mmCIF file of C-alpha atoms and ligand atoms in Angstrom:
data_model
loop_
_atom_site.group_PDB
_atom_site.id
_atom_site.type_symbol
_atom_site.label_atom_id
_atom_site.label_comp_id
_atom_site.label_asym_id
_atom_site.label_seq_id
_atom_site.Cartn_x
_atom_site.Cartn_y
_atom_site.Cartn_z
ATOM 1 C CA UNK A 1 27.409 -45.606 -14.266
ATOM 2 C CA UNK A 2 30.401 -43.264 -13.852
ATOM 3 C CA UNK A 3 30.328 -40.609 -11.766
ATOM 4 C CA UNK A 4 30.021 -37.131 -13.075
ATOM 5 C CA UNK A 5 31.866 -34.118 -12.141
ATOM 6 C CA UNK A 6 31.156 -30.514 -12.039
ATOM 7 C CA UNK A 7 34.502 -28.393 -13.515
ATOM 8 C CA UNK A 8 35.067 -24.578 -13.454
ATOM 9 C CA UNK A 9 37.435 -23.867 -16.408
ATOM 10 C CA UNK A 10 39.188 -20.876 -16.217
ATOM 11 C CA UNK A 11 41.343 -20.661 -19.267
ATOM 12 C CA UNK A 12 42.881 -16.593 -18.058
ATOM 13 C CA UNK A 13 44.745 -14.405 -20.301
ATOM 14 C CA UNK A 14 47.428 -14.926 -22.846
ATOM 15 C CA UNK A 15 47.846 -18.666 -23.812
ATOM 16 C CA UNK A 16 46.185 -19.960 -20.737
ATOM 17 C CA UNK A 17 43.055 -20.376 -23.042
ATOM 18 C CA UNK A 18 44.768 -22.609 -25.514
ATOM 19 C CA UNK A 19 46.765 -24.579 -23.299
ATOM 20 C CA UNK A 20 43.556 -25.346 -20.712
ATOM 21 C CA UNK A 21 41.525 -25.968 -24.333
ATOM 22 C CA UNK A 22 44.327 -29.393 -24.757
ATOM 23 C CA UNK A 23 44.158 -29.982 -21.123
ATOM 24 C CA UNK A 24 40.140 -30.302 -21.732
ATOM 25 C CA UNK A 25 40.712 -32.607 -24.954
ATOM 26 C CA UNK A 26 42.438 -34.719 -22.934
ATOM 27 C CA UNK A 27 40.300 -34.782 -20.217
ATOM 28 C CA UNK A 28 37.291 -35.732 -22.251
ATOM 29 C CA UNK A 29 39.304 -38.492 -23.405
ATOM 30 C CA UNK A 30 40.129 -39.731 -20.108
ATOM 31 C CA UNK A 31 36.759 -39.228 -19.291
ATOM 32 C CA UNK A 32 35.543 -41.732 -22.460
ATOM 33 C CA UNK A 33 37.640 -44.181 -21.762
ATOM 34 C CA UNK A 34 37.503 -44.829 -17.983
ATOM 35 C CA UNK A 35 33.535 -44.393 -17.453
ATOM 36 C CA UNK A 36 33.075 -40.472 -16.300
ATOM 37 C CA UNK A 37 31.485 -37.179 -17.137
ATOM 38 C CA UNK A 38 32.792 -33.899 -17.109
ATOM 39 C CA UNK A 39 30.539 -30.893 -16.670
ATOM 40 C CA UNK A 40 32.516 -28.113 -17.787
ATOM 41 C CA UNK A 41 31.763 -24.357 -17.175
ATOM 42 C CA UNK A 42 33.640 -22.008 -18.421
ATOM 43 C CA UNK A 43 34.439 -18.265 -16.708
ATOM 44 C CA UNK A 44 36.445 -15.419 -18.622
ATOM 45 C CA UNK A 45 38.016 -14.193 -15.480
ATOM 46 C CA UNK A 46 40.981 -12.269 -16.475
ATOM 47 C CA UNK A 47 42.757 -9.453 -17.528
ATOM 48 C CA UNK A 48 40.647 -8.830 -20.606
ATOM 49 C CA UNK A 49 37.180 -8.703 -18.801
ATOM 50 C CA UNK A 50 38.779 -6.251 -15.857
ATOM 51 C CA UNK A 51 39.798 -4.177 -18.564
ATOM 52 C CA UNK A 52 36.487 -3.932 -20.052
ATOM 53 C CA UNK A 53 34.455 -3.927 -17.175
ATOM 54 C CA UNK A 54 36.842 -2.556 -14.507
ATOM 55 C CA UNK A 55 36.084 -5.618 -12.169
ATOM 56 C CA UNK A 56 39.164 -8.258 -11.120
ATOM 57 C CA UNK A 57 36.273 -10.776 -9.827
ATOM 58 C CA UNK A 58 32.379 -10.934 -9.535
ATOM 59 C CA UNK A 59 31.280 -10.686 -5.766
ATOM 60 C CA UNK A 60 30.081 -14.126 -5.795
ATOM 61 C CA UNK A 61 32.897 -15.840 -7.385
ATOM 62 C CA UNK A 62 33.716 -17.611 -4.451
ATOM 63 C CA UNK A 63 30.446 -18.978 -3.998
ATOM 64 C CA UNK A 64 30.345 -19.702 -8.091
ATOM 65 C CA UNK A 65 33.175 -21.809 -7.653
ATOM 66 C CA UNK A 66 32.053 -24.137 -4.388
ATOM 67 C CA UNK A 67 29.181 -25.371 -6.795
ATOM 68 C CA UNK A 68 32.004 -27.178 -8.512
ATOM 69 C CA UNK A 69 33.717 -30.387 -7.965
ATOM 70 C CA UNK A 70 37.281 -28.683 -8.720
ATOM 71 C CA UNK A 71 38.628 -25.478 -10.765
ATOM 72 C CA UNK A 72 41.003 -25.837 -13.940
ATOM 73 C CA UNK A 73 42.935 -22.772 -14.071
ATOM 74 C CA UNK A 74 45.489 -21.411 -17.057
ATOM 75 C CA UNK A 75 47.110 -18.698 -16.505
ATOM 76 C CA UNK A 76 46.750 -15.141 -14.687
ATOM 77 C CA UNK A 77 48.939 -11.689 -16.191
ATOM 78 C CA UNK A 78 48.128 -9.261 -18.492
ATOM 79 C CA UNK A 79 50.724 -7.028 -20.098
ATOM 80 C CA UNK A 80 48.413 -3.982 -19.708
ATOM 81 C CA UNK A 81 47.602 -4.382 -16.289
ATOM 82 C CA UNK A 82 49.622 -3.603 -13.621
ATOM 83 C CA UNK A 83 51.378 -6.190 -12.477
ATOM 84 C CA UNK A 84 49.792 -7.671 -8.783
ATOM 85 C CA UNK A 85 46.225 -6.695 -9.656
ATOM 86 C CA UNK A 86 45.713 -9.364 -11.524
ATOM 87 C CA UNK A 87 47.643 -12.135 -9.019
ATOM 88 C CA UNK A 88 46.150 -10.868 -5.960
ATOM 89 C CA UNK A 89 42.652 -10.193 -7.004
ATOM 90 C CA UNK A 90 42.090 -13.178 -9.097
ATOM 91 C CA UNK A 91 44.718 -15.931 -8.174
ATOM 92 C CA UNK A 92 45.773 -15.291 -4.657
ATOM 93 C CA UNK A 93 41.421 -14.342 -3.908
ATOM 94 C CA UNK A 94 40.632 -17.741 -5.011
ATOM 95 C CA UNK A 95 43.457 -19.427 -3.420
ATOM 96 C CA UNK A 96 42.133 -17.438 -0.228
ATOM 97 C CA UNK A 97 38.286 -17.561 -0.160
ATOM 98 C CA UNK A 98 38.075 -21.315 -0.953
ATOM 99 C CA UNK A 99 40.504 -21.395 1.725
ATOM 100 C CA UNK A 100 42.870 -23.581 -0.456
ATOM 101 C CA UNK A 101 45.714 -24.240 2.239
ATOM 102 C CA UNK A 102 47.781 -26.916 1.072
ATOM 103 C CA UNK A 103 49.807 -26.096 -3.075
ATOM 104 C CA UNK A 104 51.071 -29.412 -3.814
ATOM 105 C CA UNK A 105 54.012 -29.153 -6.171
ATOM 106 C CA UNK A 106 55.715 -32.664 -7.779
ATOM 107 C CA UNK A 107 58.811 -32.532 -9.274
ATOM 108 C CA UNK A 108 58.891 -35.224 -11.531
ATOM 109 C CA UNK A 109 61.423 -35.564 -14.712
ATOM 110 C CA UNK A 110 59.961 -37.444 -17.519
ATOM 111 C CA UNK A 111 62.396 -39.684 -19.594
ATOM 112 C CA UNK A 112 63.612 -37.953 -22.520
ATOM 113 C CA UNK A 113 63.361 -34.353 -21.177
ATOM 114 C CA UNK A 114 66.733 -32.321 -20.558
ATOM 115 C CA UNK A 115 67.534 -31.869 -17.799
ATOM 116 C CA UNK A 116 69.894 -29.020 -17.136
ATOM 117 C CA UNK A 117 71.208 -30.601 -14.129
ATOM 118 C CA UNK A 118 74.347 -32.462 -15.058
ATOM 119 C CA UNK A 119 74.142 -36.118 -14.824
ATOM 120 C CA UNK A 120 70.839 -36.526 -13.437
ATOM 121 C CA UNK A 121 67.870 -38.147 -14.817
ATOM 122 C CA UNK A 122 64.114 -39.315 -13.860
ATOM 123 C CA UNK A 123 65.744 -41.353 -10.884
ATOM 124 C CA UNK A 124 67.011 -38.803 -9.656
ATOM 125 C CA UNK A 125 64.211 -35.585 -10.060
ATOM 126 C CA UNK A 126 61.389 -37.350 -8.374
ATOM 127 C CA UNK A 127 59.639 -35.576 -5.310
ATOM 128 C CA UNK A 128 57.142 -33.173 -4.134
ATOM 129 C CA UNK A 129 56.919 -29.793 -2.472
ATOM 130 C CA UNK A 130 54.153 -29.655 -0.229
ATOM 131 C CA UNK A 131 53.896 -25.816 0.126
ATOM 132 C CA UNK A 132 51.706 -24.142 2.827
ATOM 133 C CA UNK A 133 49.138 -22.089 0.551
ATOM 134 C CA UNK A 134 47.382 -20.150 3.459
ATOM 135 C CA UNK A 135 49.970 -17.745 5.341
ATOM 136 C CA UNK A 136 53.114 -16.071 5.679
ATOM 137 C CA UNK A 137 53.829 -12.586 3.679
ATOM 138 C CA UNK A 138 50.814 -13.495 1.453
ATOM 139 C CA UNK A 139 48.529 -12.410 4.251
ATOM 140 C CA UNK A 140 49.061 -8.875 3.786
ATOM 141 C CA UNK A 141 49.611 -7.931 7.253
ATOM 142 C CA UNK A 142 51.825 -4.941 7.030
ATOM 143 C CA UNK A 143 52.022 -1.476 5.707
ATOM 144 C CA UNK A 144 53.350 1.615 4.290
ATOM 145 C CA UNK A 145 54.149 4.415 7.137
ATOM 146 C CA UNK A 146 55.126 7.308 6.350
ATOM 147 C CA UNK A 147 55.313 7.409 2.508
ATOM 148 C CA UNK A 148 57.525 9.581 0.209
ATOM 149 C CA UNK A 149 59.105 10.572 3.498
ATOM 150 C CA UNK A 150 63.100 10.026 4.424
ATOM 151 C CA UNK A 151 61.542 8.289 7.115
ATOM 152 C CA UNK A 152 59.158 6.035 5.311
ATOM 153 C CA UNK A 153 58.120 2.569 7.149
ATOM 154 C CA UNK A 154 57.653 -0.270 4.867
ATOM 155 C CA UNK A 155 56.834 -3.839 6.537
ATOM 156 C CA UNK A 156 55.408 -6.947 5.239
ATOM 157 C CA UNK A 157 55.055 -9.231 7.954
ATOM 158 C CA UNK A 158 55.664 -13.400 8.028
ATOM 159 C CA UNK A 159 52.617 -14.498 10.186
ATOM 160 C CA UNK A 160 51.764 -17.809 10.887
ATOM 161 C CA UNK A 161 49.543 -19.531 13.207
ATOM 162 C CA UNK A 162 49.763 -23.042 15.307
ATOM 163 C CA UNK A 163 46.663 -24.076 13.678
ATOM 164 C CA UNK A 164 47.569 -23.362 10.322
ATOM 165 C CA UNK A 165 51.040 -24.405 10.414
ATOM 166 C CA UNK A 166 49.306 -28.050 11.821
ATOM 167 C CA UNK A 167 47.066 -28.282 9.242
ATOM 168 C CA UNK A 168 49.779 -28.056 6.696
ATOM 169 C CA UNK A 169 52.087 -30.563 8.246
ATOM 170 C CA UNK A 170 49.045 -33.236 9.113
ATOM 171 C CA UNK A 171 48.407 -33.146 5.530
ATOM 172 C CA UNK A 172 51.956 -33.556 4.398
ATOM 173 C CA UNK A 173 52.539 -36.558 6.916
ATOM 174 C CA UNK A 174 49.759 -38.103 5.399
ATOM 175 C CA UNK A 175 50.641 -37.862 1.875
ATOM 176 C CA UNK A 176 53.952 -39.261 2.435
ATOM 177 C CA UNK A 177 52.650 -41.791 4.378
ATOM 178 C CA UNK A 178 50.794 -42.859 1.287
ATOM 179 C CA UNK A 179 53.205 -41.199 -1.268
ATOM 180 C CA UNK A 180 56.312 -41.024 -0.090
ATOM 181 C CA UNK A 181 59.411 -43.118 -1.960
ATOM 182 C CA UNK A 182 59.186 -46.433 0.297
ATOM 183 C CA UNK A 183 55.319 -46.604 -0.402
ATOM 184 C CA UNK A 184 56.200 -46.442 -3.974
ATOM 185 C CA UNK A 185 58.646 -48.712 -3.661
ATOM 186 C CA UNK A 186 61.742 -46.503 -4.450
ATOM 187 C CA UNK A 187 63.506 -45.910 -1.168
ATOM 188 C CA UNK A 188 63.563 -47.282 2.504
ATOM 189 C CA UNK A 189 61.865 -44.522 4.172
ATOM 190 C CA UNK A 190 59.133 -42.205 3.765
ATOM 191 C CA UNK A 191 60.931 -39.184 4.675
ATOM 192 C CA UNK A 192 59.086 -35.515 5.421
ATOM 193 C CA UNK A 193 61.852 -33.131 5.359
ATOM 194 C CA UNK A 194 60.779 -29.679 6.878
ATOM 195 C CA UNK A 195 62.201 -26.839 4.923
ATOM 196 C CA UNK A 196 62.754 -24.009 6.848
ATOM 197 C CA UNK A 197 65.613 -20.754 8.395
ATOM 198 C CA UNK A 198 65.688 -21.357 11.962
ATOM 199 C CA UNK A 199 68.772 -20.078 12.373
ATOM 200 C CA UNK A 200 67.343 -16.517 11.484
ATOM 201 C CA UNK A 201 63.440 -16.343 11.684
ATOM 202 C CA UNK A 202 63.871 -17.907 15.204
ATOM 203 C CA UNK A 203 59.689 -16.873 15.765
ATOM 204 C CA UNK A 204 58.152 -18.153 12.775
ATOM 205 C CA UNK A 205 60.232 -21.387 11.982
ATOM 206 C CA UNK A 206 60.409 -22.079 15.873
ATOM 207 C CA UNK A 207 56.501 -22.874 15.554
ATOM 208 C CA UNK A 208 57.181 -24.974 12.490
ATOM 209 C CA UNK A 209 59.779 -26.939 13.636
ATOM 210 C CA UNK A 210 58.051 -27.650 17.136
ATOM 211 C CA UNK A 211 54.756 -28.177 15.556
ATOM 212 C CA UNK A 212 57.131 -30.788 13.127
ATOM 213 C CA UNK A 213 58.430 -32.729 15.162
ATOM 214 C CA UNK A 214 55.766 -32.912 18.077
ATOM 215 C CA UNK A 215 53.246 -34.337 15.309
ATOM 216 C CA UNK A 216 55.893 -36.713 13.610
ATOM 217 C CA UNK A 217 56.763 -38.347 17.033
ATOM 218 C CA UNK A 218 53.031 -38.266 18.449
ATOM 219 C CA UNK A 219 51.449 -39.186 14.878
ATOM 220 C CA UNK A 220 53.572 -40.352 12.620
ATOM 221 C CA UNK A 221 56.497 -42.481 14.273
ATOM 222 C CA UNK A 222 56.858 -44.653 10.791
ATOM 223 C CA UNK A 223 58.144 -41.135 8.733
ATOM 224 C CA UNK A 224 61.524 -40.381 9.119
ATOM 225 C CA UNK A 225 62.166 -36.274 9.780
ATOM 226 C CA UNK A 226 64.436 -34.095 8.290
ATOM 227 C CA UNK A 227 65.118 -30.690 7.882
ATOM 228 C CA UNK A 228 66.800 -27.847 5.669
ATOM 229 C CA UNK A 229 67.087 -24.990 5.760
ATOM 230 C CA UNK A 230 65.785 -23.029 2.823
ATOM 231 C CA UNK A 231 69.292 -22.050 1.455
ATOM 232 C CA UNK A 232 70.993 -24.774 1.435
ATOM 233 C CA UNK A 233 67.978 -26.633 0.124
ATOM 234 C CA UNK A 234 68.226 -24.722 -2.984
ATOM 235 C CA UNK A 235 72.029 -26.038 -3.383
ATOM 236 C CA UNK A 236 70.920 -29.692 -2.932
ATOM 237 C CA UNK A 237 68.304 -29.276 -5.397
ATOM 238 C CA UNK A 238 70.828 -28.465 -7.554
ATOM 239 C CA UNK A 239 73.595 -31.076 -6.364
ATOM 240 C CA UNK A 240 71.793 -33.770 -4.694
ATOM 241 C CA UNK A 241 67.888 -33.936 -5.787
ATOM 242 C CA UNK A 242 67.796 -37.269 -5.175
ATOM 243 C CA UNK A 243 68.142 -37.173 -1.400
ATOM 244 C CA UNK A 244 64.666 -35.304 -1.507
ATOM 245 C CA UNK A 245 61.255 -37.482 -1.068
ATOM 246 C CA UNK A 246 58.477 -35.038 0.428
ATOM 247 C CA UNK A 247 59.294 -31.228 1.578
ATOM 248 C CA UNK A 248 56.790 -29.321 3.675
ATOM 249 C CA UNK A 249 57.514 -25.167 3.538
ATOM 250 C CA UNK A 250 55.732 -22.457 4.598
ATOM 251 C CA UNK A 251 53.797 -20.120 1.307
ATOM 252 C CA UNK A 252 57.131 -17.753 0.485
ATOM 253 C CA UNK A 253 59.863 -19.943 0.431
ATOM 254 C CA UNK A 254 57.386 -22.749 -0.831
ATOM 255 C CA UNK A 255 57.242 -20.113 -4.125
ATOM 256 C CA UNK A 256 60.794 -19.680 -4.682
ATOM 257 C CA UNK A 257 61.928 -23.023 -4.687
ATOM 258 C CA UNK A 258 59.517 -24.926 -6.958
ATOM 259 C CA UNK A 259 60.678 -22.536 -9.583
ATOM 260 C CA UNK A 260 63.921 -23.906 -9.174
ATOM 261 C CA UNK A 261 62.618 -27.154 -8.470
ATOM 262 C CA UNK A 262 60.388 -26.353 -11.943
ATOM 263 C CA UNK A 263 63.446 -26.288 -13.825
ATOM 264 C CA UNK A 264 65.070 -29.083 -12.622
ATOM 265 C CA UNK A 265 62.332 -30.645 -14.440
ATOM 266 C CA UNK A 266 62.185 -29.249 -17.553
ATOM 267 C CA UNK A 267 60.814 -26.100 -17.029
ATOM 268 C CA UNK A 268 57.567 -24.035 -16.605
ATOM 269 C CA UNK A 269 56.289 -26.038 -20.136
ATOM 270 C CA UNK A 270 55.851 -29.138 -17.969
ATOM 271 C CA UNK A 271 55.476 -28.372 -14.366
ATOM 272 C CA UNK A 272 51.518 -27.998 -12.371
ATOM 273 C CA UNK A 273 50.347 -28.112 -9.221
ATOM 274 C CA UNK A 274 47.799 -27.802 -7.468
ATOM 275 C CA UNK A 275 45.938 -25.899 -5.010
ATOM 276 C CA UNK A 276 43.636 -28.019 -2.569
ATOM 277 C CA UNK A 277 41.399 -27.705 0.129
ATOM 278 C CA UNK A 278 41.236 -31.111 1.970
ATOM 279 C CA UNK A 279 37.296 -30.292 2.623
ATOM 280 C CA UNK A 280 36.387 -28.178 0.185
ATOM 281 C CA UNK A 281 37.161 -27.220 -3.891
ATOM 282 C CA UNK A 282 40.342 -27.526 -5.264
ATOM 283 C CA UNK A 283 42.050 -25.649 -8.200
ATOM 284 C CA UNK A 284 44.665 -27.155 -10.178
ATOM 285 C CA UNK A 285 46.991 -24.737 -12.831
ATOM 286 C CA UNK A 286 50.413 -25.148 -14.825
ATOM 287 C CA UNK A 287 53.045 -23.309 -13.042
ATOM 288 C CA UNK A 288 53.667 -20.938 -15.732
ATOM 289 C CA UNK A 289 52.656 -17.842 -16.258
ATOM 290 C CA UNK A 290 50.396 -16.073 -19.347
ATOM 291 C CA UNK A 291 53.711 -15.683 -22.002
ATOM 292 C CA UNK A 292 50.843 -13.266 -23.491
ATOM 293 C CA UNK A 293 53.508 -13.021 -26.491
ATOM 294 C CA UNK A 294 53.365 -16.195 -27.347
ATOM 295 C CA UNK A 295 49.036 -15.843 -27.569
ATOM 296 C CA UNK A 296 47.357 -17.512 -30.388
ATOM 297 C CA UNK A 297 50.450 -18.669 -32.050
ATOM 298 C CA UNK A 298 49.977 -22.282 -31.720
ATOM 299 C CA UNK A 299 53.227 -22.554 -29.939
ATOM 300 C CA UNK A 300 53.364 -22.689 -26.626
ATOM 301 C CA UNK A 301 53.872 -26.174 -24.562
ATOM 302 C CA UNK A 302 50.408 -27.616 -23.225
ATOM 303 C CA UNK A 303 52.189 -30.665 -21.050
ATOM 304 C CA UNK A 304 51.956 -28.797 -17.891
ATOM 305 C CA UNK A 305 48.516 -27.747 -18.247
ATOM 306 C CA UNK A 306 47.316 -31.626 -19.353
ATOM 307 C CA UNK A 307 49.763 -32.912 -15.986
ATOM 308 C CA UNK A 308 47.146 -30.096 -14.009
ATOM 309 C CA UNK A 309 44.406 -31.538 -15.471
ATOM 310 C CA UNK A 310 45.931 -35.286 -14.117
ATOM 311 C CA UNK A 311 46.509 -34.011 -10.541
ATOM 312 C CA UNK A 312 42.981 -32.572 -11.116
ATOM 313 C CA UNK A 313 41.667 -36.429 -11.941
ATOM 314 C CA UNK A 314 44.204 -38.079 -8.926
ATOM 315 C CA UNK A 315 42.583 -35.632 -6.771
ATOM 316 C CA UNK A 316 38.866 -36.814 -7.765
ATOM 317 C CA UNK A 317 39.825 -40.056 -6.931
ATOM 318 C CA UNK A 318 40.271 -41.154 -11.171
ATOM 319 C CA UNK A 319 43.322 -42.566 -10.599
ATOM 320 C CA UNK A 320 43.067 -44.888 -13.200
ATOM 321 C CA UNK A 321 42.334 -42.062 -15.674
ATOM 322 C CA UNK A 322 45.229 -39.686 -14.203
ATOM 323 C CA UNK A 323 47.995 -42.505 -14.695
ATOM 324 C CA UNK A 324 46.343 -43.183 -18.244
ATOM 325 C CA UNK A 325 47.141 -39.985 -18.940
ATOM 326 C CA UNK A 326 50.299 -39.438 -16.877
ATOM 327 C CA UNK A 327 51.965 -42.497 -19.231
ATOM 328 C CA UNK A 328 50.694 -40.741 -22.262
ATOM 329 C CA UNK A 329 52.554 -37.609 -21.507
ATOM 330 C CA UNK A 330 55.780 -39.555 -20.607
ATOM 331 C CA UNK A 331 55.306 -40.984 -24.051
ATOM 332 C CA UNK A 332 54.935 -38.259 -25.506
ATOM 333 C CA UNK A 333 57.996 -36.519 -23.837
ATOM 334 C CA UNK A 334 60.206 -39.431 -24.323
ATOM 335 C CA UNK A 335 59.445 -39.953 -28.149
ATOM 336 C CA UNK A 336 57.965 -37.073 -29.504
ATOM 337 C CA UNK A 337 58.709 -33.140 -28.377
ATOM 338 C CA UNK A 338 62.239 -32.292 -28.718
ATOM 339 C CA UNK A 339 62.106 -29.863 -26.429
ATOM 340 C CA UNK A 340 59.956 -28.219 -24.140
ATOM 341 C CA UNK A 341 60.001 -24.683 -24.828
ATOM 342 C CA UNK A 342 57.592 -22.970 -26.931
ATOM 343 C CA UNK A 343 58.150 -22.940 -30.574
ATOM 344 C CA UNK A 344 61.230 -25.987 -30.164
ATOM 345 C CA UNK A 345 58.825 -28.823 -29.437
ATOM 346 C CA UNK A 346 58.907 -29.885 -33.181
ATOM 347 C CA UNK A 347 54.585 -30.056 -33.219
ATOM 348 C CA UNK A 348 51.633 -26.970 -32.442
ATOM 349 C CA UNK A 349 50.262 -26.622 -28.926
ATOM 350 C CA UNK A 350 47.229 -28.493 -30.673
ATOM 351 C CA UNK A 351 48.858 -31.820 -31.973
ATOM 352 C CA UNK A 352 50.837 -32.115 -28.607
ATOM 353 C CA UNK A 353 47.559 -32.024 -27.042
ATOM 354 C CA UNK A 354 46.313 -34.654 -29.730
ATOM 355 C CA UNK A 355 49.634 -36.302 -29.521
ATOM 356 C CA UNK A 356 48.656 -36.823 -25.574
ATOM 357 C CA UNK A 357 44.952 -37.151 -26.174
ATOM 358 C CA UNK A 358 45.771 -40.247 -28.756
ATOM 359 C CA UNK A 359 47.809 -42.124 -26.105
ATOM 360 C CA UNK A 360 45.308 -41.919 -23.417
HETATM 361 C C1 IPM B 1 52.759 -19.133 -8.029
HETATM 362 C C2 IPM B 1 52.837 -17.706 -8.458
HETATM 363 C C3 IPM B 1 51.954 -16.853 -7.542
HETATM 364 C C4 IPM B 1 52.467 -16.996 -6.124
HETATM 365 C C5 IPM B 1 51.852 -15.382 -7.953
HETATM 366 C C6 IPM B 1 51.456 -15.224 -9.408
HETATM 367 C C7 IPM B 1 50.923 -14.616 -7.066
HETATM 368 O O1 IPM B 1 54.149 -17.251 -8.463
HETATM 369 O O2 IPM B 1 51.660 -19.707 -8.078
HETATM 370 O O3 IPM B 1 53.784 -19.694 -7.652
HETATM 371 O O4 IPM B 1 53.345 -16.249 -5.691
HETATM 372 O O5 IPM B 1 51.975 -17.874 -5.424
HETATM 373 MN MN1 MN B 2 55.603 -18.787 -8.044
#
C-alpha cells in the first residue's frame, strides 16, 4: 500500500483557484498511477473572505496547517485590498509561523519555450536559487519616526542572525551536494555560489560570507565556492546563465532576482517554488501573482502551478511521480502551447491541465 498524504489546498484569489484546480487533476493522476493518496483540504483564505469577514487569517491557521503533510498554494492579491495586507498577513504569516526558512527557486527552461535571452536554450537556463525565506527586511524590524514631519525617520532594517544565516547555507550545501550539475551529470563541479554586496553591506554580507566559507571548507570540501555579488549577478543571468549551478541569497535580493531569473525561463506562466521547512510543513506556489483580470476566463497558464505541485511530490519523497509529471509538462511545452502567456497558449487553462494530466 501507498502511502497517503494529508494536503492543505489553498487555491487564493483571482485565478489561483483555477490554476491550483489543474495542479490537483494532475496530482490525482500522479497519485493513480504511482500507488498514493492524496487527502486534500481545501481553505478559502484570501482576499474575498477578509473582505467579508474582516479577518486576513483564522488564529489557528498555523496550527491548521501543521496537521498537513504540505500546503498547495495559488495565488495571494486582491484588487480591492490594499496592497501588503494581503502578502504579509496571509503569505509572508505562513511563510513565518511554520517557520518555512529555506524558498527554493529552479530555473529550468523547458525545450520549446522562448526564451528571451538571445541564443540560449535548456542547456543553458538550468539552476536553482536557494533563497533564505526567514530574515532580512522581511522581519519588520524598523519604523516610522516622526511622521508627516520635515524630519520624518523611515528605516527598514536588514537583520540577520549566525544561526539563521547557517541554517540556510547547510541546507544549500546539501542540496548541491545531491543536486548540483556534476551529480546530475552536467558539469565537473557542484558549485554553491554565494550571492551577495560585500562591498557595501560590509555587516550583513560579512556574516554570510564568513559563515560561507567556514562551513564549505569545514563541511563541504567536495563543493566548489563562488561568489557574486548581487549586481553583477543580475548581468550574468542575463549574459552568462550557464555559468550558474546552485545560488544561496539572503530573503530580499533572493526576491528580486528569481523574477529575473523567472523570465529567463519563460515567465511567471511556468516558474514555482517552494517554501520548505526541513522539519516541519512545507508550502509550494507558482511564482505568479493573482492576474485577478484574467479570473474565470479559462485563460491563464496552469504549468507553473502543476511544476508546484511536482516540487510538492519531489519534496514528499514521490520522485517517481514528480519526474512523471515533470516529462509531461516538457511535453507539453515542447509540442503543444505556443506560448506561455495567458490567452496565447493556443488551449484553456483546463485542457493544458488535461493536456499535462494525459501525459502523466
Ligand atoms: C514572492 C513574492 C512575495 C515576496 C510577496 C508577495 C510578499 O514577491 O514570493 O516572491 O516578496 O516574497
Ligand atoms: Mn517576488
Amino acid at each position: 500500500m501507498g502511502k497517503t498524504y494529508k494536503i492543505a489546498v489553498l487555491g487564493g484569489d483571482g485565478t489561483g483557484p483555477e490554476v491550483t484546480r489543474e495542479a490537483v487533476k494532475v496530482l490525482e493522476v500522479a497519485a493513480r498511477k504511482f500507488g498514493f493518496t492524496l487527502q486534500l483540504n481545501a481553505y478559502d483564505w484570501g482576499g474575498d473572505r477578509y473582505l467579508k469577514t474582516g479577518e486576513v487569517l483564522p488564529a489557528n491557521a498555523a496550527e491548521e496547517m501543521l496537521r498537513h503533510d504540505a500546503i498547495l498554494l495559488g495565488a495571494i492579491g486582491h484588487p480591492e485590498v490594499k496592497p501588503g495586507i494581503l502578502e504579509k498577513g496571509i503569505l509572508l504569516a505562513l511563510r513565518f509561523a511554520l517557520d518555512q526558512y529555506i524558498n527554493l527557486r529552479p530555473v529550468r527552461l523547458y525545450p520549446g519555450v522562448e526564451c528571451p535571452l538571445k541564443g540560449k536554450g535548456p542547456k543553458d537556463i538550468d539552476y536553482v536559487v536557494v533563497r533564505e525565506n526567514s530574515g532580512d527586511v522581511y522581519t519588520g524590524a524598523g519604523g516610522i519616526m516622526m511622521k508627516g514631519s520635515p524630519h520624518e525617520v523611515a528605516m527598514q532594517n536588514m537583520v540577520y542572525t549566525r544561526a539563521q544565516v547557517d541554517r540556510c547555507l547547510r541546507w544549500a550545501f546539501n542540496y548541491t551536494r545531491k543536486y548540483g550539475k556534476k551529480a546530475r551529470g552536467v558539469g565537473a563541479h557542484n558549485t554553491l555560489a554565494l550571492v551577495g554586496k560585500t562591498n557595501v553591506l560590509t555587516f550583513v554580507f560579512d556574516l554570510w560570507e564568513r559563515a560561507f566559507h567556514e562551513m564549505g571548507a569545514r563541511e563541504f570540501p567536495d563543493i566548489k565556492r563562488d561568489y557574486y555579488h548581487v549586481d553583477a549577478t543580475c548581468m550574468w543571468m542575463v549574459k552568462s546563465p550557464e555559468w550558474f549551478d546552485v545560488l544561496v541569497t539572503a530573503n530580499l535580493f533572493g526576491d528580486i532576482i528569481t523574477d529575473l531569473a523567472a523570465i529567463t525561463q519563460g515567465g511567471l506562466g511556468i516558474a514555482a517554488g517552494g517554501n520548505i521547512n526541513p522539519e516541519g510543513v512545507s508550502m509550494f506556489e507558482p511564482m505568479g501573482g493573482s492576474a485577478p483580470k484574467y479570473t474565470g476566463k479559462n485563460v491563464i497558464n496552469p504549468l507553473a502551478a502543476i511544476c508546484a505541485g511536482m516540487m510538492m511530490l519531489e519534496h514528499l519523497g514521490e520522485q517517481q511521480a514528480a519526474q512523471a509529471i515533470n516529462a509531461a509538462v516538457s511535453d507539453v511545452c515542447a509540442t503543444k502551447v505556443k506560448s506561455l502567456a495567458a490567452g496565447k497558449m493556443g488551449y484553456g487553462t483546463q485542457e493544458v491541465g488535461d493536456l499535462v494530466a494525459e501525459r502523466v
